[in-house]
Every structure is written in C-alpha cells, then in structure tokens.
Short mmCIF file of C-alpha atoms in Angstrom, two decimals:
data_model
loop_
_atom_site.label_atom_id
_atom_site.label_comp_id
_atom_site.label_asym_id
_atom_site.label_seq_id
_atom_site.Cartn_x
_atom_site.Cartn_y
_atom_site.Cartn_z
CA UNK A 1090 -3.20 13.32 -19.86
CA UNK A 1091 -5.96 11.71 -18.01
CA UNK A 1092 -6.78 11.76 -14.36
CA UNK A 1093 -5.96 8.15 -13.95
CA UNK A 1094 -2.70 8.11 -15.78
CA UNK A 1095 -1.41 11.35 -13.49
CA UNK A 1096 -2.54 9.69 -10.69
CA UNK A 1097 -0.80 6.31 -11.27
CA UNK A 1098 2.38 8.17 -12.53
CA UNK A 1099 2.30 10.04 -8.92
CA UNK A 1100 1.85 6.77 -7.13
CA UNK A 1101 4.29 5.16 -8.83
CA UNK A 1102 6.98 8.00 -8.32
CA UNK A 1103 6.18 8.35 -4.67
CA UNK A 1104 6.23 4.42 -3.77
CA UNK A 1105 9.36 3.65 -5.95
CA UNK A 1106 11.36 6.72 -4.60
CA UNK A 1107 10.40 6.29 -1.24
CA UNK A 1108 11.34 2.52 -1.05
CA UNK A 1109 14.69 3.53 -2.55
CA UNK A 1110 15.36 6.36 -0.30
CA UNK A 1111 14.04 5.03 2.79
CA UNK A 1112 16.30 1.98 2.95
CA UNK A 1113 19.28 4.19 2.49
CA UNK A 1114 18.04 6.51 5.10
CA UNK A 1115 17.61 3.38 7.64
CA UNK A 1116 21.22 2.28 6.45
CA UNK A 1117 22.35 6.11 7.20
CA UNK A 1118 20.52 6.07 10.65
CA UNK A 1119 22.27 2.70 11.60
CA UNK A 1120 25.70 4.18 10.72
CA UNK A 1121 24.94 7.54 12.67
CA UNK A 1122 24.07 5.46 16.01
CA UNK A 1123 27.14 3.65 15.52
CA UNK A 1124 29.54 6.29 14.83
CA UNK A 1125 27.84 9.09 17.03
CA UNK A 1126 25.65 7.46 19.41
CA UNK A 1127 22.22 8.02 21.40
CA UNK A 1128 22.72 11.60 22.50
CA UNK A 1129 23.50 13.11 18.96
CA UNK A 1130 20.64 11.18 17.60
CA UNK A 1131 18.13 12.63 20.30
CA UNK A 1132 19.48 16.21 19.58
CA UNK A 1133 19.27 15.52 16.01
CA UNK A 1134 15.54 14.36 16.34
CA UNK A 1135 14.70 17.18 18.59
CA UNK A 1136 16.03 20.04 16.45
CA UNK A 1137 14.12 18.34 13.47
CA UNK A 1138 11.21 18.79 15.31
CA UNK A 1139 11.46 22.20 16.64
CA UNK A 1140 12.12 23.43 12.95
CA UNK A 1141 8.93 21.87 11.91
CA UNK A 1142 7.07 23.82 14.50
CA UNK A 1143 8.75 26.88 13.45
CA UNK A 1144 7.73 25.82 9.85
CA UNK A 1145 4.18 26.86 11.08
CA UNK A 1146 4.93 30.25 9.68
CA UNK A 1147 4.00 28.59 6.39
CA UNK A 1148 0.53 28.30 7.94
CA UNK A 1149 -0.74 26.06 5.00
CA UNK A 1150 -0.28 28.62 2.47
CA UNK A 1151 0.92 25.86 -0.23
CA UNK A 1152 -2.39 24.10 0.43
CA UNK A 1153 -4.25 27.15 -0.22
CA UNK A 1154 -2.28 28.08 -3.22
CA UNK A 1155 -2.61 24.86 -4.87
CA UNK A 1156 -6.30 24.87 -4.50
CA UNK A 1157 -6.54 28.33 -6.00
CA UNK A 1158 -4.39 26.95 -9.07
CA UNK A 1159 -6.87 24.02 -9.81
CA UNK A 1160 -9.22 26.24 -11.59
CA UNK A 1161 -6.91 28.43 -13.90
CA UNK A 1162 -4.63 25.55 -14.83
CA UNK A 1163 -7.88 23.34 -16.19
CA UNK A 1164 -9.04 26.71 -18.05
CA UNK A 1165 -5.59 27.50 -18.99
CA UNK A 1166 -5.61 30.72 -17.35
CA UNK A 1167 -1.95 31.58 -17.56
CA UNK A 1168 -2.49 35.04 -16.26
CA UNK A 1169 -3.86 34.07 -13.23
CA UNK A 1170 -1.13 31.32 -12.82
CA UNK A 1171 1.28 33.95 -13.06
CA UNK A 1172 -0.39 35.94 -10.45
CA UNK A 1173 -0.68 33.46 -7.86
CA UNK A 1174 2.96 32.16 -8.42
CA UNK A 1175 4.32 35.62 -8.07
CA UNK A 1176 2.16 36.10 -4.83
CA UNK A 1177 3.67 32.65 -3.70
CA UNK A 1178 7.07 33.51 -4.22
CA UNK A 1179 6.98 36.94 -2.21
CA UNK A 1180 4.97 35.14 0.50
CA UNK A 1181 7.81 32.44 0.81
CA UNK A 1182 10.65 35.01 1.02
CA UNK A 1183 8.78 36.50 4.07
CA UNK A 1184 7.91 33.12 5.58
CA UNK A 1185 11.75 32.34 5.52
CA UNK A 1186 12.85 35.45 7.14
CA UNK A 1187 10.06 34.93 9.81
CA UNK A 1188 11.29 31.14 10.33
CA UNK A 1189 14.92 32.57 10.78
CA UNK A 1190 13.74 35.40 13.08
CA UNK A 1191 11.58 33.15 15.31
CA UNK A 1192 14.51 30.52 14.98
CA UNK A 1193 17.13 33.07 16.40
CA UNK A 1194 14.67 34.23 19.12
CA UNK A 1195 14.27 30.60 20.33
CA UNK A 1196 18.32 29.94 20.68
CA UNK A 1197 18.54 31.37 24.42
CA UNK A 1198 15.81 28.83 25.65
CA UNK A 1199 17.33 25.41 24.02
CA UNK A 1200 18.82 24.42 27.34
CA UNK A 1201 15.33 24.19 29.04
CA UNK A 1202 13.87 21.92 26.22
CA UNK A 1203 16.44 19.44 27.00
CA UNK A 1204 16.51 17.02 30.13
CA UNK A 1205 19.85 15.22 30.75
CA UNK A 1206 23.55 15.90 29.51
CA UNK A 1207 24.00 17.87 26.43
CA UNK A 1208 27.85 18.53 26.95
CA UNK A 1209 28.91 16.59 24.20
CA UNK A 1210 28.12 19.05 21.54
CA UNK A 1211 27.68 22.69 20.88
CA UNK A 1212 23.94 22.74 21.00
CA UNK A 1213 23.71 26.37 19.59
CA UNK A 1214 26.06 25.53 16.65
CA UNK A 1215 24.16 22.68 15.37
CA UNK A 1216 20.76 24.37 15.82
CA UNK A 1217 22.10 27.09 13.55
CA UNK A 1218 22.83 24.38 11.39
CA UNK A 1219 19.32 22.80 11.38
CA UNK A 1220 17.81 26.57 11.11
CA UNK A 1221 19.67 26.94 8.14
CA UNK A 1222 18.35 23.66 6.41
CA UNK A 1223 14.79 25.21 6.71
CA UNK A 1224 15.30 28.64 5.98
CA UNK A 1225 17.27 28.19 2.75
CA UNK A 1226 14.09 26.03 1.59
CA UNK A 1227 12.14 29.31 1.62
CA UNK A 1228 14.64 31.39 0.24
CA UNK A 1229 15.64 29.33 -2.76
CA UNK A 1230 12.85 28.56 -5.08
CA UNK A 1231 10.85 26.09 -3.08
CA UNK A 1232 7.44 27.54 -4.08
CA UNK A 1233 7.73 26.56 -7.52
CA UNK A 1234 7.34 22.73 -6.92
CA UNK A 1235 3.52 23.51 -5.82
CA UNK A 1236 2.69 24.28 -9.62
CA UNK A 1237 3.67 20.70 -10.33
CA UNK A 1238 1.55 19.48 -7.66
CA UNK A 1239 -1.55 21.40 -8.78
CA UNK A 1240 -1.06 20.32 -12.41
CA UNK A 1241 -1.08 16.56 -11.37
CA UNK A 1242 2.59 16.36 -11.97
CA UNK A 1243 4.09 16.03 -9.01
CA UNK A 1244 5.83 12.75 -9.80
CA UNK A 1245 8.62 15.13 -11.75
CA UNK A 1246 9.44 16.81 -8.34
CA UNK A 1247 9.20 13.48 -6.70
CA UNK A 1248 11.73 11.99 -8.96
CA UNK A 1249 14.31 14.95 -8.49
CA UNK A 1250 14.05 14.75 -4.80
CA UNK A 1251 14.48 11.23 -4.45
CA UNK A 1252 17.71 11.02 -6.54
CA UNK A 1253 19.07 13.89 -4.96
CA UNK A 1254 18.17 12.31 -1.61
CA UNK A 1255 19.83 8.99 -2.67
CA UNK A 1256 22.99 10.93 -3.26
CA UNK A 1257 22.87 12.94 -0.17
CA UNK A 1258 22.21 9.84 2.28
CA UNK A 1259 25.39 8.17 0.49
CA UNK A 1260 27.40 11.16 0.85
CA UNK A 1261 26.26 11.36 4.59
CA UNK A 1262 27.22 7.74 5.19
CA UNK A 1263 30.61 8.16 3.95
CA UNK A 1264 31.19 11.40 6.19
CA UNK A 1265 30.05 9.27 9.08
CA UNK A 1266 32.59 6.39 8.29
CA UNK A 1267 35.59 8.31 7.42
CA UNK A 1268 35.19 11.89 9.54
CA UNK A 1269 32.59 10.99 12.28
CA UNK A 1270 31.49 14.53 11.74
CA UNK A 1271 27.99 15.57 12.88
CA UNK A 1272 28.89 19.07 11.45
CA UNK A 1273 29.55 17.71 7.88
CA UNK A 1274 26.50 15.38 8.25
CA UNK A 1275 24.16 18.19 8.90
CA UNK A 1276 25.54 20.63 6.42
CA UNK A 1277 24.89 18.11 3.73
CA UNK A 1278 21.30 18.62 3.94
CA UNK A 1279 21.45 22.26 3.51
CA UNK A 1280 23.17 21.64 0.23
CA UNK A 1281 20.66 19.29 -0.81
CA UNK A 1282 17.84 21.64 -0.23
CA UNK A 1283 19.36 24.17 -2.32
CA UNK A 1284 20.23 22.15 -5.18
CA UNK A 1285 16.93 20.11 -5.17
CA UNK A 1286 14.96 23.62 -5.15
CA UNK A 1287 16.91 24.98 -8.01
CA UNK A 1288 16.70 21.72 -9.88
CA UNK A 1289 12.85 21.67 -9.64
CA UNK A 1290 12.79 25.57 -10.46
CA UNK A 1291 14.73 24.84 -13.53
CA UNK A 1292 12.02 22.22 -14.80
CA UNK A 1293 9.22 24.42 -13.76
CA UNK A 1294 10.59 27.33 -15.81
CA UNK A 1295 11.34 25.25 -18.85
CA UNK A 1296 7.74 23.56 -18.59
CA UNK A 1297 6.04 26.44 -18.11
CA UNK A 1298 7.78 29.26 -20.23
CA UNK A 1299 4.66 31.73 -19.61
CA UNK A 1300 5.47 32.44 -16.00
CA UNK A 1301 8.31 34.91 -17.20
CA UNK A 1302 5.78 36.84 -18.92
CA UNK A 1303 4.23 40.11 -17.24
CA UNK A 1304 2.83 39.55 -13.78
CA UNK A 1305 -0.73 41.29 -12.96
CA UNK A 1306 -1.17 41.77 -9.48
CA UNK A 1307 -3.94 39.70 -7.87
CA UNK A 1308 -7.56 41.46 -7.59
CA UNK A 1309 -8.79 42.35 -4.21
CA UNK A 1310 -11.26 39.22 -4.61
CA UNK A 1311 -8.57 37.03 -5.37
CA UNK A 1312 -6.51 37.96 -2.61
CA UNK A 1313 -9.30 37.74 -0.10
CA UNK A 1314 -10.20 34.23 -1.34
CA UNK A 1315 -6.63 33.19 -0.91
CA UNK A 1316 -6.28 34.40 2.60
CA UNK A 1317 -9.64 33.09 3.67
CA UNK A 1318 -8.23 29.56 2.51
CA UNK A 1319 -4.78 30.07 4.24
CA UNK A 1320 -6.37 31.04 7.43
CA UNK A 1321 -8.51 28.13 7.53
CA UNK A 1322 -5.61 25.96 6.72
CA UNK A 1323 -3.33 27.65 9.21
CA UNK A 1324 -5.74 26.24 11.84
CA UNK A 1325 -5.44 22.44 10.58
CA UNK A 1326 -1.89 22.91 10.24
CA UNK A 1327 -1.39 24.16 13.80
CA UNK A 1328 -3.61 21.04 14.81
CA UNK A 1329 -1.43 18.69 13.06
CA UNK A 1330 2.05 19.87 13.82
CA UNK A 1331 1.14 20.14 17.48
CA UNK A 1332 -0.46 16.55 17.30
CA UNK A 1333 2.79 15.01 15.71
CA UNK A 1334 5.82 17.47 16.24
CA UNK A 1335 5.34 18.55 19.87
CA UNK A 1336 5.83 14.87 21.27
CA UNK A 1337 9.86 15.08 21.00
CA UNK A 1338 9.43 18.47 22.95
CA UNK A 1339 7.42 17.28 25.60
CA UNK A 1340 9.70 13.86 25.73
CA UNK A 1341 12.95 15.89 25.90
CA UNK A 1342 11.64 18.60 28.37
CA UNK A 1343 10.09 16.09 30.73
CA UNK A 1344 11.88 12.84 30.38
CA UNK A 1345 15.47 12.88 28.41
CA UNK A 1346 16.82 13.79 25.18
CA UNK A 1347 18.10 10.04 24.72
CA UNK A 1348 14.39 9.22 25.27
CA UNK A 1349 13.93 11.15 22.17
CA UNK A 1350 16.24 9.51 20.02
CA UNK A 1351 14.95 5.71 21.24
CA UNK A 1352 11.28 6.94 20.15
CA UNK A 1353 12.43 8.36 17.12
CA UNK A 1354 13.92 4.89 15.71
CA UNK A 1355 10.54 3.57 15.93
CA UNK A 1356 8.75 6.82 14.47
CA UNK A 1357 11.25 6.80 11.65
CA UNK A 1358 9.92 3.44 10.52
CA UNK A 1359 6.40 4.32 11.18
CA UNK A 1360 7.17 7.99 9.17
CA UNK A 1361 8.56 5.78 6.20
CA UNK A 1362 5.07 4.00 5.94
CA UNK A 1363 3.09 7.21 6.69
CA UNK A 1364 4.93 9.38 3.94
CA UNK A 1365 4.29 6.14 1.33
CA UNK A 1366 0.69 5.86 2.51
CA UNK A 1367 0.36 9.86 2.07
CA UNK A 1368 1.98 9.70 -1.06
CA UNK A 1369 -0.07 7.11 -2.59
CA UNK A 1370 -3.24 8.87 -1.51
CA UNK A 1371 -1.83 12.41 -2.32
CA UNK A 1372 -1.51 11.63 -5.76
CA UNK A 1373 -5.19 11.47 -6.22
CA UNK A 1374 -5.26 14.93 -4.59
CA UNK A 1375 -5.19 17.32 -7.63
CA UNK A 1376 -7.30 14.91 -9.96
CA UNK A 1377 -9.91 14.62 -6.70
CA UNK A 1378 -10.06 18.45 -6.83
CA UNK A 1379 -10.58 18.28 -10.51
CA UNK A 1380 -13.21 15.34 -10.00
CA UNK A 1381 -14.90 16.90 -7.32
CA UNK A 1382 -15.92 19.81 -9.61
CA UNK A 1383 -16.53 17.83 -12.68
CA UNK A 1384 -18.73 14.79 -11.21
CA UNK A 1385 -22.09 14.31 -9.27
CA UNK A 1386 -22.27 14.01 -5.54
CA UNK A 1387 -22.95 10.58 -5.66
CA UNK A 1388 -19.98 9.62 -7.74
CA UNK A 1389 -17.90 11.62 -5.48
CA UNK A 1390 -19.17 10.17 -2.40
CA UNK A 1391 -18.74 6.45 -3.83
CA UNK A 1392 -15.21 7.20 -4.74
CA UNK A 1393 -14.51 8.45 -1.31
CA UNK A 1394 -15.83 5.42 0.23
CA UNK A 1395 -13.65 3.30 -2.44
CA UNK A 1396 -10.59 5.16 -1.49
CA UNK A 1397 -11.34 4.97 2.31
CA UNK A 1398 -11.62 1.21 1.80
CA UNK A 1399 -8.18 0.97 0.43
CA UNK A 1400 -6.68 3.21 2.98
CA UNK A 1401 -8.48 1.21 5.95
CA UNK A 1402 -7.04 -1.97 4.45
CA UNK A 1403 -3.75 -0.58 4.23
CA UNK A 1404 -3.89 1.19 7.83
CA UNK A 1405 -4.80 -2.27 9.27
CA UNK A 1406 -2.14 -4.07 7.56
CA UNK A 1407 0.56 -1.82 8.59
CA UNK A 1408 -0.76 -1.48 12.31
CA UNK A 1409 -0.57 -5.30 12.31
CA UNK A 1410 2.70 -5.32 11.08
CA UNK A 1411 4.08 -2.69 13.50
CA UNK A 1412 2.42 -4.40 16.54
CA UNK A 1413 4.14 -7.76 15.43
CA UNK A 1414 7.44 -6.70 13.96
CA UNK A 1415 8.77 -3.36 15.35
CA UNK A 1416 10.35 -4.77 18.73
CA UNK A 1417 12.30 -7.54 17.26
CA UNK A 1418 13.45 -5.24 14.21
CA UNK A 1419 14.75 -2.61 16.37
CA UNK A 1420 16.53 -5.36 18.80
CA UNK A 1421 18.41 -6.69 15.57
CA UNK A 1422 19.21 -3.55 14.10
CA UNK A 1423 20.38 -1.62 17.36
CA UNK A 1424 20.12 -3.97 20.56
CA UNK A 1425 17.99 -4.49 23.48
CA UNK A 1426 19.29 -1.07 25.11
CA UNK A 1427 17.35 0.63 22.54
CA UNK A 1428 13.92 -1.01 22.95
CA UNK A 1429 11.26 0.70 24.38
CA UNK A 1430 8.40 -0.97 26.58
CA UNK A 1431 6.00 -3.03 24.44
CA UNK A 1432 2.92 -1.23 25.88
CA UNK A 1433 4.51 2.12 24.89
CA UNK A 1434 4.79 0.42 21.34
CA UNK A 1435 1.08 -0.61 21.47
CA UNK A 1436 -0.09 2.95 22.29
CA UNK A 1437 2.25 4.38 19.27
CA UNK A 1438 0.69 2.08 17.05
CA UNK A 1439 -2.79 2.98 18.11
CA UNK A 1440 -1.92 6.51 17.68
CA UNK A 1441 -0.69 5.83 14.12
CA UNK A 1442 -4.02 3.91 13.20
CA UNK A 1443 -6.22 6.69 14.69
CA UNK A 1444 -4.54 9.33 12.65
CA UNK A 1445 -4.20 7.64 9.48
CA UNK A 1446 -7.75 6.38 9.16
CA UNK A 1447 -8.57 9.99 8.58
CA UNK A 1448 -6.26 10.29 5.77
CA UNK A 1449 -8.70 10.25 2.98
CA UNK A 1450 -11.08 12.61 4.76
CA UNK A 1451 -8.23 14.65 5.09
CA UNK A 1452 -7.42 14.75 1.37
CA UNK A 1453 -11.18 15.06 0.39
CA UNK A 1454 -11.59 18.05 2.59
CA UNK A 1455 -8.64 20.02 1.05
CA UNK A 1456 -9.29 18.68 -2.50
CA UNK A 1457 -13.03 20.19 -2.20
CA UNK A 1458 -12.04 23.31 -0.39
CA UNK A 1459 -14.19 22.22 2.68
CA UNK A 1460 -11.21 23.03 5.06
CA UNK A 1461 -12.74 26.53 5.73
CA UNK A 1462 -15.42 24.88 7.64
CA UNK A 1463 -14.90 23.64 11.14
CA UNK A 1464 -11.59 25.42 11.38
CA UNK A 1465 -11.68 26.68 14.95
CA UNK A 1466 -12.18 22.68 15.73
CA UNK A 1467 -8.51 22.08 14.64
CA UNK A 1468 -7.24 24.99 17.32
CA UNK A 1469 -9.45 23.29 20.18
CA UNK A 1470 -7.83 19.65 19.20
CA UNK A 1471 -4.24 21.18 19.22
CA UNK A 1472 -5.01 22.95 22.64
CA UNK A 1473 -6.63 19.50 24.01
CA UNK A 1474 -3.53 17.54 22.69
CA UNK A 1475 -0.86 19.74 24.32
CA UNK A 1476 -2.30 20.12 27.60
CA UNK A 1477 -3.49 16.38 27.85
CA UNK A 1478 0.10 15.00 26.80
CA UNK A 1479 1.69 17.23 29.27
CA UNK A 1480 -0.47 16.22 32.30
CA UNK A 1481 -0.28 12.25 31.23
CA UNK A 1482 3.76 12.56 30.62
CA UNK A 1483 4.16 13.54 34.38
CA UNK A 1484 1.80 10.57 35.57
CA UNK A 1485 2.47 7.75 32.84
CA UNK A 1486 5.39 8.56 31.29
CA UNK A 1487 6.28 8.12 27.56
CA UNK A 1488 3.14 6.25 26.85
CA UNK A 1489 1.11 9.57 28.36
CA UNK A 1490 2.53 11.61 25.32
CA UNK A 1491 0.83 9.40 22.69
CA UNK A 1492 -2.45 8.84 24.61
CA UNK A 1493 -2.86 12.76 24.58
CA UNK A 1494 -2.67 12.72 20.92
CA UNK A 1495 -5.16 9.56 20.81
CA UNK A 1496 -7.78 11.29 23.30
CA UNK A 1497 -7.86 14.67 21.68
CA UNK A 1498 -7.96 13.13 18.30
CA UNK A 1499 -11.04 10.98 19.19
CA UNK A 1500 -12.77 13.57 20.69
CA UNK A 1501 -12.24 16.04 17.81
CA UNK A 1502 -10.90 15.43 14.53
CA UNK A 1503 -12.49 11.70 14.32
CA UNK A 1504 -16.12 12.55 13.98
CA UNK A 1505 -16.20 16.04 13.03
CA UNK A 1506 -14.05 16.26 9.76
CA UNK A 1507 -16.20 13.30 8.51
CA UNK A 1508 -19.21 14.76 9.26
CA UNK A 1509 -18.35 18.19 7.88
CA UNK A 1510 -17.44 16.43 4.43
CA UNK A 1511 -20.67 14.22 4.32
CA UNK A 1512 -22.90 17.11 5.35
CA UNK A 1513 -21.44 19.77 3.05
CA UNK A 1514 -19.63 17.73 0.33
CA UNK A 1515 -22.11 14.82 -0.23
CA UNK A 1516 -25.21 15.69 1.48
CA UNK A 1517 -25.46 12.20 2.89
CA UNK A 1518 -25.24 10.93 6.57
CA UNK A 1519 -21.35 10.05 7.85
CA UNK A 1520 -22.55 6.90 9.39
CA UNK A 1521 -20.66 4.55 6.84
CA UNK A 1522 -17.44 6.23 7.52
CA UNK A 1523 -17.73 5.79 11.37
CA UNK A 1524 -18.90 1.96 10.81
CA UNK A 1525 -15.52 1.42 8.51
CA UNK A 1526 -13.69 3.05 11.10
CA UNK A 1527 -14.85 1.16 14.19
CA UNK A 1528 -14.61 -2.17 11.90
CA UNK A 1529 -11.17 -1.43 10.68
CA UNK A 1530 -10.13 -0.96 14.60
CA UNK A 1531 -11.83 -4.64 15.40
CA UNK A 1532 -9.99 -6.39 12.40
CA UNK A 1533 -6.97 -4.86 13.12
CA UNK A 1534 -6.93 -6.43 16.93
CA UNK A 1535 -8.38 -9.50 15.57
CA UNK A 1536 -5.66 -10.10 12.98
CA UNK A 1537 -2.81 -8.81 15.50
CA UNK A 1538 -4.09 -11.63 18.22
CA UNK A 1539 -4.26 -14.42 15.89
CA UNK A 1540 -0.86 -13.74 14.63
CA UNK A 1541 0.65 -13.19 17.76
CA UNK A 1542 -0.75 -16.47 19.10
CA UNK A 1543 0.28 -18.38 15.92
CA UNK A 1544 3.86 -17.05 16.31
CA UNK A 1545 4.29 -17.90 20.20
CA UNK A 1546 6.48 -20.96 19.46
CA UNK A 1547 8.83 -18.34 17.36
CA UNK A 1548 10.07 -15.95 19.93
CA UNK A 1549 13.93 -16.21 19.04
CA UNK A 1550 14.86 -12.80 17.43
CA UNK A 1551 16.60 -13.61 14.24
CA UNK A 1552 15.62 -12.36 10.81
CA UNK A 1553 14.28 -15.90 9.81
CA UNK A 1554 11.62 -15.32 12.80
CA UNK A 1555 11.07 -11.73 11.45
CA UNK A 1556 10.12 -13.00 7.97
CA UNK A 1557 8.01 -15.48 9.25
CA UNK A 1558 5.95 -13.41 11.32
CA UNK A 1559 6.11 -10.74 8.24
CA UNK A 1560 4.21 -13.85 6.20
CA UNK A 1561 1.71 -14.29 8.86
CA UNK A 1562 0.86 -10.57 8.93
CA UNK A 1563 0.54 -10.59 5.12
CA UNK A 1564 -1.39 -13.66 5.01
CA UNK A 1565 -3.84 -13.37 7.93
CA UNK A 1566 -4.60 -9.70 7.90
CA UNK A 1567 -5.48 -9.38 3.99
CA UNK A 1568 -7.42 -12.99 4.18
CA UNK A 1569 -9.50 -11.52 6.84
CA UNK A 1570 -10.07 -8.55 5.08
CA UNK A 1571 -10.99 -10.52 1.69
CA UNK A 1572 -13.43 -12.50 3.75
CA UNK A 1573 -15.23 -9.18 5.20
CA UNK A 1574 -14.88 -6.61 2.22
CA UNK A 1575 -14.14 -9.21 -0.83
CA UNK A 1576 -17.47 -8.64 -2.25
CA UNK A 1577 -18.10 -5.23 -1.58
CA UNK A 1578 -18.96 -2.83 -4.42
CA UNK A 1579 -15.94 -0.72 -3.49
CA UNK A 1580 -13.52 -3.29 -3.81
CA UNK A 1581 -14.89 -4.89 -6.93
CA UNK A 1582 -14.44 -1.33 -8.38
CA UNK A 1583 -10.74 -1.31 -7.13
CA UNK A 1584 -9.90 -4.72 -8.71
CA UNK A 1585 -11.64 -3.50 -11.97
CA UNK A 1586 -9.71 -0.33 -11.97
CA UNK A 1587 -6.33 -2.49 -11.55
CA UNK A 1588 -7.36 -4.78 -14.20
CA UNK A 1589 -8.13 -2.14 -16.53
CA UNK A 1590 -4.85 -0.17 -15.96
CA UNK A 1591 -2.96 -3.66 -16.59
CA UNK A 1592 -4.93 -4.33 -19.84
CA UNK A 1593 -3.90 -0.93 -21.15
CA UNK A 1594 -0.47 -1.59 -20.20
CA UNK A 1595 -0.44 -4.81 -22.03
CA UNK A 1596 -1.89 -3.51 -25.08
CA UNK A 1597 0.60 -0.54 -25.39
CA UNK A 1598 3.43 -3.01 -25.02
CA UNK A 1599 2.29 -4.67 -28.13
#
C-alpha cells in the first residue's frame, strides 16, 4: 500500500473517530456536571493530570521503538521486529510496576495538592481507581499497538479504540443518570482499557503471525541505539508533560480544585481540536520516516513547508474560533457560573497557538531521528515553565499559569527545534519557518479582530448567534489566508494532491 494511501486512511480514521467520540464525550461531560457537580469535575481532572505525569515512566520508549521499527519493517526483517517487540513488552511491564509504585508513594501527599474542600468524596479510593486505569494499560498488551503505528496502519488501532470508546461513554452516561455513581463511572474506564488493549493485541497477533516465532536477544549495538533514543525522547517528554500536565496541579495547589474543573471545560474543547490536528499530522509520521530516508533533502524541506502551511492555516482558524466562540459555548452548555474571565481565555488560546505551531517541527524531528540533538534544551524549557508558572500564578492568578508556558516555550523550543531540523535535516536556513510563524500570529489576530468587530451587534448568547459567528470565522479566516497564500507553491501542491486523490477515488468507483 502506498505512503499516500496509508496516510489518508490514518487521517480518515483519526478525524472520523474523534468527531464521533468527542461529541459523545462532551455529552458525557455535561451529564457529569449535571449529576455530580463542580468538585467531582475538578478532582477528576486533577487525578487525570497526576497520572499523566506519573506516565513519564514511559519516557518516550514508544517513540524510540517506533523509530527503530521503521527500517526492519521496510526490509521485512522479521527477526529484528520480534526482538524489538519482545524488548518493548518486557519494558512496558516494568513501566507498569514503576507507575504503580510511584502512584502509591504519592497518596499521602494528595491533600497538599488540593486547595478547597474535598470532603465530599474519599480522595484516596478514587485516586486508586485512576491509578488502576493507567497501570492496566501497561500490563495488558498496550505495547502491541506500536507495531501498527510503525507499519503505517495506525488506523486499525484507532478504529478499535473509537468503537470501544463510544460504547464506554454510552455506558458512563447511563451510570451517571441512573446511579449518580462516580465509582462506577471511573471503573468503566478500567474495563475499557483492558478490553481495548486485548482487542488490538488479538489483531496484531493475527496480522503479524511471525511475532510468535523464536526471539533473538537484541545485540549490544541495538540496545545502545534504542537507549540513546529513549534518553533523548525522555527529555522531550518531560518537557511536554511539565508544559501541559502540571497546569492543573499548580491551579489546584494555589487556587482551588473547583478552578481546575472550570479550566478543564475549556481545555477539553481545545484538547479535542489538538487531538484531531495531531491525529491528522501524525498520520504522516511513519510515512514521513520512510520519505525522509528515501527522498532528497530538497524534497523533504519542500514537504515540510507544505505540511507546515497546512498546519499554520488550521492553527490560525482554530485559534480564531476559540477566541470568538469558547465563551458563549461554555455559557450555553453549563451557565455563567462556569465561565473564566475573557482575558484568561485569550491567554489560553495564545498558549494553544504557540504550542501547535510547532506541530510539524516535532513530527519531522521524531520521524527523522533528530530528537537526539538538543535534548537538554527540552529539560531547560520544562524547568523554566514550572518555575515561571509558580511565580506568576501567585501574582496574576490563573492567567499566570499559562503565561509561564508561553514565555518558556518562546525562549526555548520555538526557535531551537526549527533550527535543529533545518540545520541537520535540511541543511538550509530556518528563516522561512520563523517568518511563517510570525505571519500566522499576525493573521490570527487580524482575523479575530475583524470577526469580533462584525459580530458586535450580535451579542445575545443563543445557538443562532454562535452559528453566525462560526460562519464569520470560516469565511474571514480562510478568506484572508487564501489572499495571502493562495498562489504559493506549497498551497498549489496541496490542492493538486487533493485533486489527485479525488480523481483516483472517482476512477475506482467506475
């Protein structure tokens, strides 16, 4: 199967599945707030973030193994694939045990991470349930999905995940309506994780029967190569987790558990879009790994610019929609008491935009193996983010947490990751990336100002107003981008690819 076809299947599975599952997840969130309230929401969000941080034990092993699998899969080297998967299996078991141990050690400190009343529930019991959700993933075959990702067939695991997630969310909604039980709601996720991993493992075993053959131990050189990549990826992973998953801990410890829940309503919407954008572009990751090895530097640099234009366009459009639509949408779904100050919302949107403008850089960095360079910069960014956020939250409240992320990112990862990629990957100047970044920020602000100015007479918070503002976001943001980039070589290439796919599809249907 061609790289383009695999990437297209991965994109379709990612977008289609996430649209369905996230609509149901949002309904589930509304039912959760209606039946259990703000405090349960805040605690649920906090525990999810704690377990994300504990999952640092994985330290980028999955990404490192994925990269190591590209070559043996392309060369049909089944012996090396078996050896790598056996190594991955053993490593994941130890990671599961480590996460469980670290999670149990953290239990005595839970009250110190929560500001405000938590007497409504047994915080230790529910923390153990959330810990079990994470641990069972490592202990029950989660490692096997990595083979599908490396073999450009991630869509298979995605379809399984989305079908089971839809079933799980439906069950959770019934649980909340009928029993109002946070315990059963949380336990359902444990069952889902086990069933999902077992289903994917069954498919992988059927699709790759050679995995059951005799396993040869990895050579010393192979182990050294894997561990060097794990070490490099671990620093990037630490940076990413501290940049995104410690926010709720800082908010909970310095403001309140309820504030965590209020922010998490906004973050859930943004996270849905983030996952869709990530899913679209990560669908290219394994294909890009192959493309990077097989094609010239010039072709790779052009492909990067093309994907980066598509990413910048999508980030700008999503940022305008967030800035214009988030407040009225949250108000209609949950009420005015669940709204954050609009200045905080704008800073949250800027945090999203500056983060996701680096999306294609990160994907190319991982696909090309360049994550081994500049790895200590990631650690510096993580420390800066944590320190600045803790300082600013005391002075500025909620807005300070996200400003810390923005400042640390702009000082470190924004310019450095692109410089590494262009210097060692493409051997040309990174200025085109920097110009595109700044242009995207300017066009995003311009589009937001134009939309908000036109929408001034329509301030009533009703669904029709949201629809009208949404149409304005679509027309104005995309219109401005078409005027600026419509004649560029990269845009013409993207349009040509879309036409090529549509023509092939029509031909196949005849």
